[in-house]
């Protein structure tokens, strides 16, 4: 049930939560171009770009539940070349999506033993954008360091004690079917964990070489078989989710996820400081989600366009009266200011918008927070969160993080889908 912390935060807006869970379920568990284990491994690759242990650990467990090869969890050197080739656009989409070109797309789709189909690539791109944006939400709302990981005390859970979040919102827009699905997933995760450990241990014993077997013998001093750790080095605690500074002495922290990344120093750079040779400003009037992206993604990956469009519209329809009132403007004006500011950081511009409004609507401390959560979420800390949010309800803090999630995801999709369109022409 590791998604529980996310659903608790999103649950302040039950209608949005319903839309999010439908999209997440469709992406990960329903019929689609990609095998189920590959979907979760792509999610691991995406979350690792932002050092998001929360999402990596969640998808490692689901990857194994889907029958994934534990050897893949050793890192990119142990996965099929076809999947490894996705690393380049994963890196670019996560940090500088304006660098995506039709040449990147062509390289993945070219005729070879490891080529992608258009449908597979669209599925993969949506997964990457989804997980990059969700990592921003995870850090922005403190889920990366929730109570289960001994972290940020300033962020309070929606419900107290052991009450399930879905029970707290059962009468407030969260459907009974979603309640059943979430409870079943949490129960299944708990019941299957022991069998997963046994499976990992058995596979390890069958495949490890002599040197690693010798090291394994040294780890058996306490009489316990812990060979499965060699295959999944970041799953060290009894629950498979170890906090930083694990008493076992296992390596924890950002270095744990290095095996899922290449070029780890590649990160966000201000679009405004780009070189003259780089991509020009992306104008929504020339390529928009409504007029171009929606139809392309829906044609190549059936129905996902409708789910994504519903989610974009849902976050736009959420109420933010108190925030807007404090800024002295209409809610729609305040939300558009945040949305356009996020898109502007990725080089996306709206010809019909006066960007001077951004500085008038958004205080500097809010702009710093939004930019950090959007562009390098792993740098978000409790002090940044507390400095701005004292004046607002927790639900409104979550609302801003939902705007960041959706605006960032749409920005990544626009660049990727435009590159695919250019390739297809």
XYZ file of C-alpha atoms in Angstrom:
425
model
C 0.000 0.000 0.000
C 2.874 2.438 -0.608
C 0.670 4.610 -2.823
C -1.360 5.371 0.290
C 0.610 8.522 1.160
C -0.086 9.922 -2.306
C -3.780 9.067 -2.174
C -4.019 10.678 1.250
C -2.704 13.961 -0.089
C -4.714 13.866 -3.317
C -7.775 12.916 -1.299
C -8.283 16.525 -0.288
C -9.692 16.740 -3.819
C -11.654 13.458 -4.233
C -12.842 14.096 -7.779
C -9.293 14.612 -8.948
C -8.165 11.513 -7.025
C -10.799 9.451 -8.834
C -9.492 10.686 -12.209
C -5.857 10.133 -11.225
C -6.427 6.571 -10.032
C -8.291 5.661 -13.217
C -5.395 6.954 -15.312
C -2.759 5.273 -13.157
C -4.624 1.968 -13.249
C -5.042 2.139 -17.026
C -1.368 2.946 -17.585
C -0.047 0.189 -15.347
C -2.616 -2.597 -15.291
C -4.920 -2.502 -18.326
C -4.382 -3.673 -21.904
C -1.735 -1.676 -23.714
C 1.241 -1.953 -26.080
C 3.849 -2.612 -23.357
C 4.275 -5.725 -21.174
C 3.388 -5.166 -17.524
C 6.897 -5.733 -16.162
C 8.347 -3.246 -18.670
C 5.829 -0.617 -17.595
C 7.013 -0.785 -14.003
C 10.665 -0.814 -15.017
C 10.129 2.324 -17.111
C 8.516 3.890 -14.036
C 11.616 2.950 -12.020
C 13.874 4.597 -14.617
C 11.739 7.750 -14.595
C 11.563 8.072 -10.801
C 15.294 7.445 -10.444
C 16.077 10.585 -12.472
C 14.788 12.587 -9.492
C 16.138 10.200 -6.815
C 12.569 9.408 -5.752
C 12.947 6.352 -3.512
C 9.219 6.363 -2.762
C 8.225 5.645 -6.366
C 11.223 3.442 -7.149
C 10.477 1.153 -4.204
C 6.785 1.045 -5.088
C 7.455 0.009 -8.683
C 10.238 -2.425 -7.782
C 7.688 -4.369 -5.762
C 5.073 -4.181 -8.517
C 7.691 -5.108 -11.126
C 8.342 -8.349 -9.238
C 4.644 -8.972 -8.750
C 4.229 -8.665 -12.533
C 6.801 -11.433 -13.033
C 9.750 -9.187 -13.839
C 13.286 -10.603 -13.955
C 15.036 -9.704 -10.658
C 18.337 -9.405 -12.497
C 17.003 -6.261 -14.199
C 17.008 -4.616 -10.788
C 20.795 -4.637 -10.840
C 20.609 -1.689 -13.214
C 20.572 -0.630 -16.850
C 23.456 -2.932 -17.769
C 21.227 -5.955 -17.055
C 18.148 -5.040 -19.091
C 17.381 -5.689 -22.796
C 18.963 -3.135 -25.183
C 15.517 -2.083 -26.396
C 14.567 -0.905 -22.918
C 17.999 0.558 -22.245
C 17.729 2.659 -25.416
C 14.867 4.546 -23.749
C 17.337 6.067 -21.300
C 18.213 9.045 -23.525
C 14.691 10.415 -23.899
C 14.005 9.614 -20.241
C 16.934 11.838 -19.284
C 15.964 14.644 -21.647
C 12.239 14.620 -20.832
C 12.961 14.685 -17.100
C 15.207 17.735 -17.212
C 15.231 19.572 -20.569
C 12.293 18.368 -22.677
C 12.823 21.128 -25.248
C 15.847 19.165 -26.499
C 13.691 16.285 -27.790
C 13.856 16.063 -31.585
C 12.485 13.804 -34.293
C 15.987 12.299 -34.523
C 15.574 10.883 -31.008
C 12.295 9.344 -32.100
C 13.761 8.006 -35.337
C 16.607 6.350 -33.457
C 14.143 4.365 -31.338
C 11.854 3.474 -34.234
C 14.474 2.550 -36.806
C 14.290 -0.967 -38.234
C 16.474 -3.241 -36.124
C 16.253 -6.090 -33.688
C 15.575 -3.673 -30.818
C 13.250 -1.159 -32.478
C 10.128 0.252 -30.857
C 6.724 0.493 -32.480
C 4.942 3.859 -32.480
C 2.294 2.541 -30.093
C 4.919 1.190 -27.678
C 6.832 4.452 -27.744
C 3.739 6.555 -27.049
C 2.896 4.301 -24.088
C 6.465 4.658 -22.819
C 6.473 8.446 -23.248
C 3.211 8.808 -21.304
C 4.647 6.607 -18.533
C 7.832 8.671 -18.345
C 5.977 11.981 -18.200
C 3.510 10.577 -15.667
C 6.252 9.390 -13.307
C 8.439 12.477 -13.660
C 5.474 14.670 -12.764
C 4.362 12.357 -9.966
C 7.865 12.570 -8.474
C 7.359 16.335 -8.263
C 4.117 15.770 -6.371
C 5.729 13.195 -4.072
C 8.487 15.603 -3.042
C 6.235 18.670 -3.017
C 3.750 17.094 -0.596
C 6.359 15.353 1.553
C 5.444 11.780 0.597
C 9.123 10.951 0.035
C 9.696 11.572 3.729
C 6.338 10.648 5.203
C 5.844 9.207 8.680
C 6.642 5.715 7.403
C 10.135 6.893 6.511
C 10.635 8.919 9.640
C 10.453 12.204 7.832
C 8.786 15.574 7.676
C 6.686 16.239 10.734
C 5.219 19.461 9.349
C 3.083 17.546 6.844
C 0.100 15.933 8.519
C -1.709 12.882 7.158
C -5.363 13.392 6.269
C -6.626 10.713 8.631
C -5.409 9.761 12.081
C -4.485 6.437 13.572
C -4.858 3.439 11.318
C -7.931 4.669 9.487
C -7.751 4.039 5.781
C -7.764 7.208 3.720
C -10.541 5.850 1.514
C -12.756 5.374 4.588
C -12.299 9.040 5.410
C -13.507 10.101 1.954
C -16.040 7.356 1.218
C -18.928 9.781 1.334
C -17.145 12.578 -0.427
C -16.735 11.573 -4.051
C -14.492 8.491 -3.809
C -16.381 5.656 -5.522
C -16.961 2.304 -3.854
C -15.179 0.570 -6.716
C -12.043 2.643 -6.079
C -12.273 1.855 -2.377
C -12.428 -1.851 -3.160
C -9.496 -1.663 -5.585
C -7.289 0.297 -3.190
C -8.008 -1.972 -0.235
C -7.375 -5.068 -2.325
C -4.057 -3.689 -3.592
C -2.891 -2.857 -0.083
C -3.874 -6.314 1.186
C -2.282 -8.057 -1.789
C 0.953 -6.161 -1.273
C 1.154 -7.231 2.353
C 0.240 -10.879 1.693
C 2.610 -11.310 -1.234
C 5.688 -9.693 0.277
C 6.878 -12.833 2.050
C 6.489 -14.973 -1.052
C 8.379 -12.370 -3.081
C 11.273 -12.528 -0.642
C 11.350 -16.305 -0.900
C 11.314 -16.096 -4.690
C 14.142 -13.564 -4.721
C 16.173 -15.726 -2.375
C 15.661 -18.842 -4.529
C 16.555 -17.087 -7.783
C 19.623 -15.556 -6.223
C 20.873 -18.896 -5.004
C 20.418 -20.371 -8.464
C 22.129 -17.628 -10.460
C 24.893 -16.025 -8.421
C 28.540 -16.722 -9.219
C 31.183 -18.118 -6.897
C 32.513 -14.784 -5.698
C 29.111 -13.479 -4.694
C 28.321 -16.795 -3.044
C 31.443 -16.376 -0.950
C 30.295 -12.900 0.102
C 26.887 -14.324 0.870
C 28.414 -16.819 3.304
C 29.942 -13.933 5.240
C 26.508 -12.355 5.592
C 25.040 -15.479 7.182
C 26.710 -15.048 10.570
C 23.373 -14.376 12.209
C 21.894 -17.513 10.642
C 19.645 -15.636 8.214
C 19.613 -16.025 4.472
C 19.746 -12.563 2.936
C 20.954 -13.359 -0.553
C 18.049 -11.511 -2.166
C 19.629 -8.219 -1.160
C 22.361 -8.646 -3.735
C 19.736 -8.551 -6.476
C 17.719 -5.659 -5.014
C 20.234 -3.648 -2.973
C 17.820 -0.856 -2.010
C 15.155 -3.136 -0.496
C 16.715 -3.683 2.919
C 14.005 -3.195 5.528
C 11.419 -5.859 6.457
C 8.835 -3.966 4.428
C 11.163 -3.461 1.488
C 11.339 0.282 2.161
C 14.439 1.250 4.098
C 14.887 4.763 5.514
C 18.142 6.670 5.132
C 20.743 5.511 7.594
C 19.516 1.929 7.701
C 21.014 0.225 10.812
C 22.006 -2.780 8.688
C 24.713 -0.595 7.219
C 23.408 -1.044 3.672
C 24.097 1.726 1.204
C 21.172 4.138 1.128
C 20.417 7.522 -0.356
C 20.725 8.838 -3.896
C 23.639 6.553 -4.768
C 21.256 3.640 -4.378
C 19.482 4.612 -7.574
C 22.577 5.311 -9.656
C 22.315 1.914 -11.346
C 19.085 3.061 -13.032
C 20.676 6.186 -14.537
C 23.252 7.201 -17.095
C 24.764 10.676 -17.080
C 23.513 11.468 -13.543
C 24.936 15.006 -13.699
C 22.533 15.931 -16.507
C 19.893 18.184 -14.946
C 17.605 21.140 -15.510
C 19.017 24.334 -16.989
C 17.056 27.553 -17.344
C 15.441 27.628 -20.743
C 16.027 31.377 -20.945
C 19.795 30.735 -20.838
C 19.815 28.268 -23.712
C 22.373 28.555 -26.493
C 21.309 30.111 -29.773
C 21.596 26.725 -31.487
C 19.058 25.090 -29.218
C 15.330 24.669 -29.763
C 13.329 27.843 -30.167
C 10.363 28.792 -27.989
C 7.492 26.297 -28.179
C 4.353 28.205 -29.152
C 1.098 26.584 -28.102
C -0.654 28.238 -31.025
C 1.424 26.008 -33.332
C 1.066 22.742 -31.395
C -1.356 22.301 -28.506
C -2.707 19.432 -26.461
C -6.297 20.123 -27.479
C -5.692 20.414 -31.228
C -2.783 18.043 -31.779
C -1.494 16.028 -28.823
C -4.827 14.573 -27.729
C -5.723 13.062 -31.086
C -2.234 11.633 -31.683
C -1.876 9.932 -28.314
C -5.434 8.612 -28.415
C -4.931 7.149 -31.879
C -1.731 5.297 -30.980
C -2.694 4.279 -27.416
C -6.442 3.810 -27.312
C -8.430 5.808 -24.707
C -5.420 7.197 -22.810
C -6.032 10.573 -24.429
C -9.504 10.755 -22.886
C -8.162 9.859 -19.443
C -5.362 12.407 -19.620
C -7.689 15.099 -20.936
C -10.120 14.437 -18.091
C -7.284 14.780 -15.592
C -6.073 18.062 -17.097
C -9.607 19.448 -17.028
C -10.226 18.162 -13.514
C -7.265 20.017 -12.007
C -8.304 23.163 -13.867
C -11.777 22.906 -12.341
C -10.617 22.584 -8.737
C -11.563 25.473 -6.475
C -8.835 27.726 -5.044
C -10.904 30.588 -3.674
C -8.770 31.416 -0.643
C -5.506 31.481 -2.581
C -6.953 33.682 -5.303
C -8.615 35.991 -2.755
C -5.305 36.481 -0.987
C -3.734 37.483 -4.292
C -6.691 39.757 -5.094
C -7.793 38.032 -8.286
C -10.217 35.487 -9.696
C -9.402 31.785 -9.072
C -9.084 31.094 -12.801
C -6.589 33.946 -13.196
C -4.453 32.701 -10.317
C -4.426 29.117 -11.603
C -3.570 30.201 -15.126
C -0.691 32.257 -13.767
C 0.780 29.169 -12.046
C 0.184 26.935 -15.088
C 1.732 29.384 -17.560
C 4.692 30.049 -15.254
C 5.460 26.310 -15.149
C 5.162 26.001 -18.917
C 7.345 29.077 -19.356
C 10.164 27.382 -17.421
C 10.072 24.646 -20.076
C 10.054 27.122 -22.967
C 6.326 26.894 -23.738
C 4.663 30.238 -24.444
C 1.081 31.441 -24.988
C 0.785 34.380 -27.386
C -2.448 35.540 -25.750
C -0.980 35.820 -22.234
C 0.735 38.801 -20.604
C 3.619 37.263 -18.663
C 3.967 40.413 -16.565
C 0.962 39.033 -14.659
C 3.093 36.206 -13.282
C 5.207 38.570 -11.192
C 2.082 40.373 -10.018
C 0.205 37.202 -9.049
C 2.953 35.029 -7.592
C 5.091 36.091 -4.673
C 8.798 35.414 -5.038
C 8.822 32.738 -2.341
C 5.969 30.905 -4.112
C 7.784 31.145 -7.442
C 10.929 29.662 -5.869
C 8.889 26.822 -4.408
C 7.085 26.098 -7.697
C 10.328 26.163 -9.688
C 12.085 23.833 -7.250
C 9.255 21.282 -7.163
C 8.874 21.443 -10.945
C 12.479 21.423 -12.140
C 14.497 19.709 -9.407
C 11.986 18.274 -6.921
C 14.648 16.275 -5.067
C 15.914 19.611 -3.664
C 12.567 20.410 -2.011
C 12.834 20.672 1.772
C 10.601 21.349 4.752
C 11.867 24.908 5.189
C 10.826 25.889 1.673
C 7.429 24.300 2.225
C 6.835 26.051 5.559
C 7.981 29.520 4.509
C 5.137 30.012 2.098
C 2.310 27.753 3.161
C 1.509 29.123 6.621
C -1.325 31.295 5.258
C -3.180 28.497 3.481
C -5.190 25.397 4.175
C -3.451 22.112 3.547
C -5.913 21.353 0.745
C -4.749 24.461 -1.087
C -1.103 23.458 -0.706
C -2.008 20.160 -2.311
C -3.927 21.992 -5.038
C -0.838 23.930 -6.098
C 1.155 20.691 -6.195
C -1.541 19.136 -8.396
C -1.230 22.084 -10.767
C 2.533 21.501 -10.851
C 2.009 17.785 -11.539
C -0.381 18.312 -14.440
C 1.333 21.325 -16.001
C 4.668 19.554 -15.959
C 3.237 16.364 -17.408
C 1.497 18.229 -20.222
C 4.697 20.143 -21.016
C 6.714 16.935 -21.388
C 3.994 15.348 -23.499
C 3.779 18.336 -25.822
C 7.480 18.172 -26.657
C 7.525 14.394 -27.076
C 4.338 14.235 -29.136
C 5.453 17.112 -31.347
C 8.703 15.231 -32.080
C 6.706 12.087 -32.920
C 4.441 14.132 -35.202
C 7.440 15.606 -36.995
C 8.846 12.113 -37.484
C 5.559 10.879 -38.941
C 5.234 13.719 -41.458
